Tab-separated table of C-alpha atoms in Angstrom:
chain	number	residue	atom	x	y	z
H	1	MET	CA	10.960	-14.247	-30.166
H	2	PRO	CA	7.868	-16.081	-31.371
H	3	SER	CA	6.074	-18.281	-28.892
H	4	TYR	CA	5.892	-22.080	-29.100
H	5	PRO	CA	3.713	-24.693	-27.405
H	6	LYS	CA	4.332	-25.275	-23.684
H	7	MET	CA	6.566	-28.253	-22.979
H	8	SER	CA	4.097	-29.995	-20.688
H	9	THR	CA	0.449	-30.201	-19.693
H	10	PHE	CA	1.578	-31.328	-16.231
H	11	GLU	CA	-0.001	-28.952	-13.718
H	12	LEU	CA	0.717	-29.330	-10.040
H	13	ILE	CA	1.643	-25.648	-9.825
H	14	ASP	CA	-0.883	-22.895	-10.499
H	15	GLN	CA	-0.518	-21.756	-14.120
H	16	GLU	CA	-0.245	-18.070	-13.136
H	17	ILE	CA	2.533	-18.869	-10.696
H	18	GLU	CA	4.320	-20.963	-13.302
H	19	ALA	CA	4.027	-18.182	-15.886
H	20	TYR	CA	5.338	-15.649	-13.331
H	21	CYS	CA	8.306	-17.902	-12.566
H	22	GLU	CA	9.106	-18.293	-16.241
H	23	SER	CA	8.904	-14.539	-16.845
H	24	HIS	CA	11.419	-14.003	-13.994
H	25	THR	CA	13.864	-16.637	-15.211
H	26	SER	CA	16.779	-15.804	-17.520
H	27	PRO	CA	15.967	-16.655	-21.161
H	28	GLU	CA	17.569	-19.510	-23.060
H	29	SER	CA	20.541	-18.945	-25.287
H	30	ASP	CA	19.728	-18.673	-28.955
H	31	LEU	CA	21.063	-22.190	-29.582
H	32	LEU	CA	18.877	-23.713	-26.817
H	33	TYR	CA	15.881	-21.715	-28.016
H	34	ARG	CA	16.292	-23.102	-31.536
H	35	LEU	CA	16.664	-26.631	-30.201
H	36	ASN	CA	13.644	-26.180	-27.973
H	37	ARG	CA	11.503	-24.927	-30.833
H	38	GLN	CA	12.655	-27.567	-33.302
H	39	THR	CA	11.963	-30.283	-30.762
H	40	HIS	CA	8.395	-29.012	-30.269
H	41	LEU	CA	7.769	-28.757	-33.999
H	42	GLU	CA	9.301	-32.054	-35.088
H	43	THR	CA	9.020	-34.667	-32.308
H	44	ILE	CA	6.046	-36.604	-31.016
H	45	ASN	CA	6.769	-36.118	-27.298
H	46	PRO	CA	8.377	-32.687	-26.939
H	47	ARG	CA	7.515	-32.594	-23.236
H	48	MET	CA	10.479	-34.942	-22.745
H	49	LEU	CA	12.766	-31.942	-23.281
H	50	SER	CA	14.012	-30.206	-20.130
H	51	GLY	CA	13.238	-26.687	-21.302
H	52	GLN	CA	14.113	-23.223	-20.029
H	53	GLN	CA	13.622	-23.548	-16.268
H	54	GLN	CA	14.836	-27.113	-15.745
H	55	GLY	CA	17.681	-26.580	-18.120
H	56	LEU	CA	18.824	-23.574	-16.133
H	57	LEU	CA	18.530	-25.507	-12.876
H	58	LEU	CA	20.720	-28.218	-14.301
H	59	ALA	CA	23.262	-25.639	-15.489
H	60	PHE	CA	23.282	-23.975	-12.066
H	61	ILE	CA	23.887	-27.298	-10.263
H	62	SER	CA	26.671	-28.164	-12.667
H	63	LYS	CA	28.306	-24.774	-12.322
H	64	MET	CA	28.190	-24.939	-8.527
H	65	MET	CA	29.753	-28.415	-8.563
H	66	ARG	CA	32.336	-27.840	-11.335
H	67	PRO	CA	32.358	-31.566	-12.217
H	68	ARG	CA	35.046	-33.183	-14.273
H	69	TYR	CA	32.959	-36.174	-15.357
H	70	ILE	CA	29.210	-36.056	-15.965
H	71	LEU	CA	27.012	-38.948	-17.076
H	72	GLU	CA	23.582	-38.375	-18.617
H	73	VAL	CA	21.248	-41.333	-19.102
H	74	GLY	CA	18.692	-40.280	-21.724
H	75	THR	CA	19.733	-37.566	-24.191
H	76	PHE	CA	16.481	-37.078	-26.183
H	77	THR	CA	17.431	-34.116	-28.438
H	78	GLY	CA	20.391	-32.895	-26.417
H	79	TYR	CA	18.985	-29.878	-24.518
H	80	SER	CA	19.820	-31.035	-21.010
H	81	ALA	CA	23.283	-32.257	-22.037
H	82	LEU	CA	24.150	-28.762	-23.320
H	83	CYS	CA	22.909	-27.259	-20.030
H	84	LEU	CA	24.809	-29.707	-17.828
H	85	ALA	CA	27.999	-29.193	-19.824
H	86	GLU	CA	28.098	-25.519	-18.807
H	87	GLY	CA	29.707	-26.374	-15.474
H	88	LEU	CA	32.400	-28.759	-16.678
H	89	THR	CA	35.993	-28.154	-15.741
H	90	SER	CA	38.377	-27.119	-18.528
H	91	ASP	CA	39.392	-30.757	-18.957
H	92	GLY	CA	35.919	-32.145	-18.232
H	93	GLU	CA	33.784	-34.549	-20.226
H	94	LEU	CA	30.061	-35.268	-20.406
H	95	HIS	CA	29.001	-38.693	-21.593
H	96	THR	CA	25.377	-38.911	-22.656
H	97	ILE	CA	23.434	-42.002	-23.727
H	98	GLU	CA	20.503	-42.179	-26.106
H	99	ASN	CA	18.779	-45.374	-27.195
H	100	ASN	CA	16.840	-43.934	-30.140
H	101	ILE	CA	19.190	-43.778	-33.140
H	102	GLU	CA	16.691	-41.562	-34.982
H	103	PHE	CA	17.717	-38.662	-32.770
H	104	GLU	CA	21.471	-39.026	-33.456
H	105	ASP	CA	21.771	-36.593	-36.365
H	106	ARG	CA	19.739	-33.893	-34.595
H	107	ILE	CA	21.705	-34.286	-31.394
H	108	CYS	CA	25.067	-34.108	-33.150
H	109	GLN	CA	23.921	-31.097	-35.170
H	110	TYR	CA	23.336	-29.054	-32.045
H	111	PHE	CA	26.390	-30.351	-30.183
H	112	GLU	CA	28.536	-29.299	-33.138
H	113	ARG	CA	27.034	-25.764	-32.998
H	114	SER	CA	27.945	-25.340	-29.347
H	115	PRO	CA	31.425	-24.329	-28.084
H	116	LEU	CA	30.876	-27.018	-25.448
H	117	GLY	CA	30.391	-29.688	-28.131
H	118	PRO	CA	33.955	-31.040	-28.002
H	119	LYS	CA	33.430	-31.931	-24.309
H	120	ILE	CA	30.271	-33.954	-24.971
H	121	LYS	CA	30.502	-37.617	-25.985
H	122	LEU	CA	27.306	-39.180	-27.405
H	123	HIS	CA	26.723	-42.916	-27.025
H	124	ILE	CA	23.905	-44.530	-28.991
H	125	GLY	CA	22.689	-47.786	-27.518
H	126	ASP	CA	21.152	-49.506	-24.528
H	127	ALA	CA	22.005	-47.443	-21.434
H	128	LYS	CA	22.578	-50.427	-19.180
H	129	GLU	CA	25.181	-51.811	-21.563
H	130	VAL	CA	26.865	-48.439	-22.142
H	131	ILE	CA	27.053	-47.585	-18.414
H	132	SER	CA	28.774	-50.894	-17.757
H	133	GLN	CA	31.405	-50.126	-20.437
H	134	LEU	CA	32.241	-46.589	-19.270
H	135	ASP	CA	35.182	-46.619	-16.850
H	136	TYR	CA	34.873	-43.252	-15.085
H	137	THR	CA	34.296	-41.943	-11.584
H	138	TRP	CA	31.283	-39.683	-11.974
H	139	ASP	CA	30.904	-36.368	-10.167
H	140	LEU	CA	27.369	-35.770	-11.441
H	141	VAL	CA	24.774	-38.084	-13.034
H	142	PHE	CA	21.435	-37.118	-14.574
H	143	ILE	CA	18.940	-39.947	-15.165
H	144	ASP	CA	15.969	-39.294	-17.498
H	145	ALA	CA	15.325	-42.423	-19.547
H	146	GLU	CA	13.104	-45.548	-19.344
H	147	LYS	CA	11.201	-45.340	-16.055
H	148	GLU	CA	11.010	-49.104	-15.591
H	149	ASP	CA	14.801	-49.197	-15.667
H	150	TYR	CA	15.458	-46.409	-13.135
H	151	GLN	CA	16.462	-48.888	-10.441
H	152	ALA	CA	18.819	-50.686	-12.826
H	153	TYR	CA	20.466	-47.402	-13.875
H	154	TYR	CA	20.864	-46.387	-10.259
H	155	ASP	CA	22.358	-49.702	-9.269
H	156	LEU	CA	24.889	-49.439	-12.095
H	157	VAL	CA	25.950	-45.813	-11.543
H	158	LEU	CA	26.033	-45.475	-7.759
H	159	PRO	CA	29.242	-47.534	-7.318
H	160	LYS	CA	30.862	-45.312	-9.932
H	161	VAL	CA	29.841	-42.017	-8.325
H	162	ARG	CA	32.459	-40.400	-6.068
H	163	LYS	CA	31.704	-39.803	-2.415
H	164	GLY	CA	29.956	-36.439	-2.243
H	165	GLY	CA	28.868	-36.734	-5.877
H	166	PHE	CA	25.266	-36.267	-6.980
H	167	ILE	CA	22.693	-38.203	-8.959
H	168	LEU	CA	19.695	-36.253	-10.317
H	169	VAL	CA	16.674	-38.299	-11.360
H	170	ASP	CA	13.867	-36.716	-13.382
H	171	ASN	CA	10.114	-37.415	-13.497
H	172	VAL	CA	9.851	-38.877	-9.993
H	173	LEU	CA	6.370	-37.389	-9.509
H	174	TRP	CA	5.246	-38.830	-12.849
H	175	ASN	CA	2.428	-36.407	-13.588
H	176	GLY	CA	1.196	-36.625	-10.011
H	177	LYS	CA	0.396	-40.324	-10.393
H	178	VAL	CA	2.601	-41.185	-7.417
H	179	THR	CA	-0.139	-39.951	-5.095
H	180	LYS	CA	-3.064	-41.618	-6.924
H	181	ASP	CA	-4.445	-45.158	-7.173
H	182	VAL	CA	-2.275	-47.046	-9.626
H	183	ALA	CA	-3.777	-49.103	-12.434
H	184	HIS	CA	-2.677	-52.728	-12.382
H	185	ASN	CA	-1.074	-52.381	-15.814
H	186	ASP	CA	0.701	-49.031	-15.153
H	187	LYS	CA	4.245	-50.351	-15.022
H	188	ASP	CA	5.934	-46.912	-15.235
H	189	THR	CA	4.140	-45.531	-12.182
H	190	LYS	CA	4.801	-48.690	-10.198
H	191	ALA	CA	8.466	-48.473	-11.127
H	192	ILE	CA	8.699	-44.811	-10.048
H	193	LEU	CA	6.977	-45.559	-6.746
H	194	ALA	CA	9.317	-48.474	-6.028
H	195	PHE	CA	12.348	-46.406	-6.964
H	196	ASN	CA	11.348	-43.466	-4.775
H	197	GLU	CA	10.819	-45.755	-1.815
H	198	PHE	CA	14.148	-47.524	-2.387
H	199	ILE	CA	16.019	-44.219	-2.382
H	200	GLN	CA	14.241	-43.112	0.754
H	201	GLN	CA	15.477	-46.253	2.527
H	202	ASP	CA	18.997	-46.332	1.006
H	203	GLU	CA	21.444	-45.507	3.795
H	204	ARG	CA	24.255	-44.975	1.314
H	205	VAL	CA	22.801	-41.669	0.189
H	206	ARG	CA	21.024	-38.487	1.302
H	207	ASN	CA	18.105	-37.409	-0.857
H	208	LEU	CA	15.704	-34.583	-1.587
H	209	LEU	CA	12.585	-35.028	-3.716
H	210	LEU	CA	12.182	-31.571	-5.206
H	211	PRO	CA	8.607	-30.762	-6.393
H	212	PHE	CA	9.894	-28.920	-9.441
H	213	ARG	CA	8.282	-29.510	-12.815
H	214	ASP	CA	7.658	-33.305	-12.862
H	215	GLY	CA	9.767	-33.914	-9.768
H	216	ILE	CA	13.543	-34.201	-9.468
H	217	MET	CA	15.149	-36.534	-6.951
H	218	ILE	CA	18.475	-35.091	-5.806
H	219	ILE	CA	20.718	-37.788	-4.366
H	220	GLU	CA	24.060	-37.242	-2.644
H	221	LYS	CA	26.362	-40.219	-2.179
H	222	GLN	CA	27.554	-40.421	1.396
């Protein structure tokens, strides 16, 4: 297959080690490869896409859990939703929320090409409003949307997550900015820092900040 630009310039891991890891990770399916490539060629911020390694991690977690109901907050072009859907039970559903209506046609195009497509329900709109309207008990939640709203998303979904269920939150290292001096106008970094500290102190959950890619917070509801 032809090469395409790397999904991120974020480098906390040595480039040679990262390349070695990628070369010893199972390749994407043809559908995911095409979605990955189209996203890099046709969107302004392709790094927002999960990509090969993170996508496979999400698929592995989902397959180990065998969730019936999955919620994704932040669809982008649909890559991570397709990965998460791999572990759904036979009667399972994945509900995914995207605020940018311009991505709707592209998302639906790829969902329709996947045998998992009928299990995936796309909601276009403000995530906070949509989450409030969905009446499900979630087994697994993946949050990867507006960073300033991470706390709000968490507050809305946690009561709806079953005991022993998991919430995965992406970008919690935020390009390494969480360990640097923060500019007074850097609202996203401040929001991530506050969110990470809140989770660390939240006695309702057990958490692991995994230094993988741009950081994934793995949260188990107790």
